[in-house]
CSV table of C-alpha atoms in Angstrom, one decimal:
chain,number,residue,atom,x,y,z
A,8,UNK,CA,-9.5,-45.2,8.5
A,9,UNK,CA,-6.2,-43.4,8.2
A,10,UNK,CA,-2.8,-45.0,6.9
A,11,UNK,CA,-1.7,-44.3,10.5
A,12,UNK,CA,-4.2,-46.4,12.4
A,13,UNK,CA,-3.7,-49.2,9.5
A,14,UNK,CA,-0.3,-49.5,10.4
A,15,UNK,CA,-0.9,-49.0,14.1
A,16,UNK,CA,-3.4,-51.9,14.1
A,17,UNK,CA,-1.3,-54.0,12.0
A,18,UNK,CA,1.3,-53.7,14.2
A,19,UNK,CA,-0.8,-54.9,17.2
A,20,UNK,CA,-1.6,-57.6,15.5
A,21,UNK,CA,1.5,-59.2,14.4
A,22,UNK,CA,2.7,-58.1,18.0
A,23,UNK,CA,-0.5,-60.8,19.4
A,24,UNK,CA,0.9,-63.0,17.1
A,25,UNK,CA,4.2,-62.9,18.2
A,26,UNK,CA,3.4,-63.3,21.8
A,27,UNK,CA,0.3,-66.1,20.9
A,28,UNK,CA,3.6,-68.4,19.2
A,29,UNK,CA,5.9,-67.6,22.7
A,30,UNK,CA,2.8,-69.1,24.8
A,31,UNK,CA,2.4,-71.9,22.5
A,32,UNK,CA,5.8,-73.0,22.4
A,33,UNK,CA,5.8,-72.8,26.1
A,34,UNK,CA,2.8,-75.0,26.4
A,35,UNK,CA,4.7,-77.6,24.2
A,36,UNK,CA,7.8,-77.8,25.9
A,37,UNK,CA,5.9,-77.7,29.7
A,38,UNK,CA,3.3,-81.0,28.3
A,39,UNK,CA,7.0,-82.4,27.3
A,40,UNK,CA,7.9,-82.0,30.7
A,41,UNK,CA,5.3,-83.2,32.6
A,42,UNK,CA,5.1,-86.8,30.5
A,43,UNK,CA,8.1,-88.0,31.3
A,44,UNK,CA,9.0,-89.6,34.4
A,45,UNK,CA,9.3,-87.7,37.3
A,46,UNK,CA,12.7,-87.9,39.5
A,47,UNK,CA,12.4,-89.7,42.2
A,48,UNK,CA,11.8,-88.0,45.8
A,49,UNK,CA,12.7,-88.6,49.2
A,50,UNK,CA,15.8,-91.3,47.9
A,51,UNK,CA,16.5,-93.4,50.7
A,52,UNK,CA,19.8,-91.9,53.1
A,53,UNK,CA,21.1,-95.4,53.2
A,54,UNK,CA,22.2,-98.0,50.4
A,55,UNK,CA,19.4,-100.2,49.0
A,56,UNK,CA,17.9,-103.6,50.2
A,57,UNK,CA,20.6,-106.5,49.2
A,58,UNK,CA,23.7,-104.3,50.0
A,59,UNK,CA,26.0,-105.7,52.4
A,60,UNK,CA,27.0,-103.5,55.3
A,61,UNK,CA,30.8,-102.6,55.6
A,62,UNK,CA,33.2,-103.0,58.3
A,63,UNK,CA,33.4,-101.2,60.9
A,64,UNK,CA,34.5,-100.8,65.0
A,65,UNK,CA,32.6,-98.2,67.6
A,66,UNK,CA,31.9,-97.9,71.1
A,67,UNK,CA,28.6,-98.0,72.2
A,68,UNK,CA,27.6,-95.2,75.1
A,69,UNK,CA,27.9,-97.8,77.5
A,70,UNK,CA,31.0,-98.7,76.9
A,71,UNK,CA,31.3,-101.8,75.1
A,72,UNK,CA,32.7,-102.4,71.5
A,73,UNK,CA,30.4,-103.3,68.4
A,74,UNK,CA,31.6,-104.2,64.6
A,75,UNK,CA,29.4,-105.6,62.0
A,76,UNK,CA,30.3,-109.0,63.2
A,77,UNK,CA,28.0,-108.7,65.9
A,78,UNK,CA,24.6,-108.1,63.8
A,79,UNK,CA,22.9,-111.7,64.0
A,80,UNK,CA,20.1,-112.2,62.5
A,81,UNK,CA,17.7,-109.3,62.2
A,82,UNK,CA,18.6,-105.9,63.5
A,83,UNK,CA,17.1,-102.5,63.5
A,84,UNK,CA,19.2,-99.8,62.7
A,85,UNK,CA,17.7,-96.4,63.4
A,86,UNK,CA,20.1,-92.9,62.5
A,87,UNK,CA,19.5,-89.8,63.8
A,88,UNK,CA,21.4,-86.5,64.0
A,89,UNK,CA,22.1,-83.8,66.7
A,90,UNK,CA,19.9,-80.3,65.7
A,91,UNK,CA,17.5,-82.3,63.4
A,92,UNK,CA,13.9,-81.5,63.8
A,93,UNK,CA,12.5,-84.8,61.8
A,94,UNK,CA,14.9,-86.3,64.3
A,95,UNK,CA,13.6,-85.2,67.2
A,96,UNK,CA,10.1,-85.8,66.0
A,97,UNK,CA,10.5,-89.3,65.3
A,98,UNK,CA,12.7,-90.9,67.7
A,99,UNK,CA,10.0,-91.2,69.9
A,100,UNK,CA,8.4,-93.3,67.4
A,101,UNK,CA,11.7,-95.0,66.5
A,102,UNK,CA,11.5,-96.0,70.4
A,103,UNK,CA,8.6,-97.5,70.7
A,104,UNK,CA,9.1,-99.7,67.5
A,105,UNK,CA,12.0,-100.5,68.9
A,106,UNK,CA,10.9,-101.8,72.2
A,107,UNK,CA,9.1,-104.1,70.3
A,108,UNK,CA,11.5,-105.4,68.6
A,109,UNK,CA,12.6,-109.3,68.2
A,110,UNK,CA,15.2,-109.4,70.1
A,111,UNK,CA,15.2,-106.2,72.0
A,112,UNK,CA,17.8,-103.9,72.7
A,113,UNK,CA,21.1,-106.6,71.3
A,114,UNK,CA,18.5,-106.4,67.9
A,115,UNK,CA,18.8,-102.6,68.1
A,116,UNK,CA,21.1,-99.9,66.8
A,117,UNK,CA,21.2,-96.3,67.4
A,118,UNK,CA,23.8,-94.1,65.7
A,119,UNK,CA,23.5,-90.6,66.8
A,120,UNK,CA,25.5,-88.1,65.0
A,121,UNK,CA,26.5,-85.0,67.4
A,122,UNK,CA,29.3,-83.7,68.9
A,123,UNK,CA,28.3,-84.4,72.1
A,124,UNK,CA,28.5,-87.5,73.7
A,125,UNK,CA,25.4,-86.6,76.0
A,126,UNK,CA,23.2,-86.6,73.2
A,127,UNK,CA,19.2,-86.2,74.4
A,128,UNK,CA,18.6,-88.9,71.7
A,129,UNK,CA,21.0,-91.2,72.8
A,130,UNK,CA,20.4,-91.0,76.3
A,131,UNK,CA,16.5,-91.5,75.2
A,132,UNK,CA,17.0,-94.7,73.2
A,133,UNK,CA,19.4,-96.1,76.1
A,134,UNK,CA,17.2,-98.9,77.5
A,135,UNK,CA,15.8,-100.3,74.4
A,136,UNK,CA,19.1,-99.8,72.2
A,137,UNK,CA,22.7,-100.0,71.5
A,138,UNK,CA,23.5,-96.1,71.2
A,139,UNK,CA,26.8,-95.2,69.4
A,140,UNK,CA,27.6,-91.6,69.4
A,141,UNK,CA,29.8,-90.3,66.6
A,142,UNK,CA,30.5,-87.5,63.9
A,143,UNK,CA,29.0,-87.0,60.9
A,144,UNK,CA,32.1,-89.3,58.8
A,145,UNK,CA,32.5,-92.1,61.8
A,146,UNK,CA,32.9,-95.4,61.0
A,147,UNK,CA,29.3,-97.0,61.3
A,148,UNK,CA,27.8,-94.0,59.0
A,149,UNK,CA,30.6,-94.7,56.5
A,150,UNK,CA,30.0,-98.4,56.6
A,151,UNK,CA,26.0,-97.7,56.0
A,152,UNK,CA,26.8,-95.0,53.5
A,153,UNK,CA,24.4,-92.7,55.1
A,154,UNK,CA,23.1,-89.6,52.8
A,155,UNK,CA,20.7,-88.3,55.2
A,156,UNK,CA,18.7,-88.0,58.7
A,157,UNK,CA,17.0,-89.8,59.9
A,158,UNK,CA,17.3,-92.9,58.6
A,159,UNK,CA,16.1,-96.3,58.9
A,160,UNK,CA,16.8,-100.2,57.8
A,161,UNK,CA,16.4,-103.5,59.3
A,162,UNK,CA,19.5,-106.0,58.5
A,163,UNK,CA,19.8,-109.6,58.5
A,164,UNK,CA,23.2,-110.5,59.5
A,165,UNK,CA,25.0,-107.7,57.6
A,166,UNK,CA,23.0,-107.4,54.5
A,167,UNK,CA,20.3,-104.5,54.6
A,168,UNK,CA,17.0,-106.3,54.0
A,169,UNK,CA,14.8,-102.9,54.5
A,170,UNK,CA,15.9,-99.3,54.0
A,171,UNK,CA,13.6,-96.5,54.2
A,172,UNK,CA,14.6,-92.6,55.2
A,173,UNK,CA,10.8,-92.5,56.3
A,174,UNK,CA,10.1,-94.8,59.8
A,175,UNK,CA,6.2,-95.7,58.3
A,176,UNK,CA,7.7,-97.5,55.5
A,177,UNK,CA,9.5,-100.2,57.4
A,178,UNK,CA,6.5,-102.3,58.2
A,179,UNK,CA,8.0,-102.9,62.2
A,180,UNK,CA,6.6,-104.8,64.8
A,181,UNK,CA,3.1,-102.7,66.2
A,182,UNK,CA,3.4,-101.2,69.6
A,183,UNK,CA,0.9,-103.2,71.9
């Protein structure tokens, strides 16, 4: 062997070396990773079971005026918003829970977050709801604190007893 493939092959070798510790490291600090905890996912868009519900006054499509004062006993509260695809998706689904519901429609709330007052969701969720139509900061999505859409809770009085942003966690009443 010459001194020039010596070096040459020394050379690889502390370059394998070099790049076997860089993989190793990497290793170490991805197992580090991956035993904590992970973050949780899909957080809830509205605030979490035991919070009470703050004030608020709206006009429901049909004219009349609702504030939190007129939540008694158990209430389902569904949000949706104008261009959402989940939305669309699951208002249907919303609906027929709904319909259901104890109570019926004075035991239901819709909040629909659109421009426009003719909302397809509202005017769907009509006959088995209350249906307020508002912007994305009115007053009954600042009194839930809503993150996100769609959302999902039940209420008891004005105290959220159930609060999911996915409808198949809420345990509702079965459509017959």
């Amino acid at each position: 062997m010459t001194p020039v493939t010596t070096v040459t092959l020394s050379g690889l070798g502390l370059l394998n070396l070099l790049i076997l510790l860089v993989l190793v490291r990497r290793v170490d600090a991805l197992a580090a990773r991956l035993d904590r905890p992970a973050a949780p996912s899909d957080p809830p868009p509205l605030p979490g079971v035991g919070t009470k519900v703050g004030s608020f006054t709206a006009v429901t499509t049909d004219g009349h005026r609702l504030s939190i004062e007129d939540f008694v006993g158990r209430t389902l509260v569904g949000f949706f918003a104008e261009g959402c695809g989940t939305c669309r998706e699951l208002a249907p689904q919303f609906a027929r829970h709904a319909s259901v519901f104890p109570g019926g429609r004075d035991q239901v709330l819709v909040v629909v977050v659109s421009p426009n007052p003719g909302s397809p969701v509202a005017a769907s969720m009509a006959p088995i709801a209350r249906v307020v139509v508002e912007p994305g900061d009115g007053a009954v999505v600042r009194a839930f604190r809503v993150d996100g859409f769609p959302g999902f809770c039940v209420l008891q009085e004005n105290v959220v007893v159930a609060a999911e942003g996915k409808l198949e966690r809420l345990r509702l009443p079965v459509p017959g």
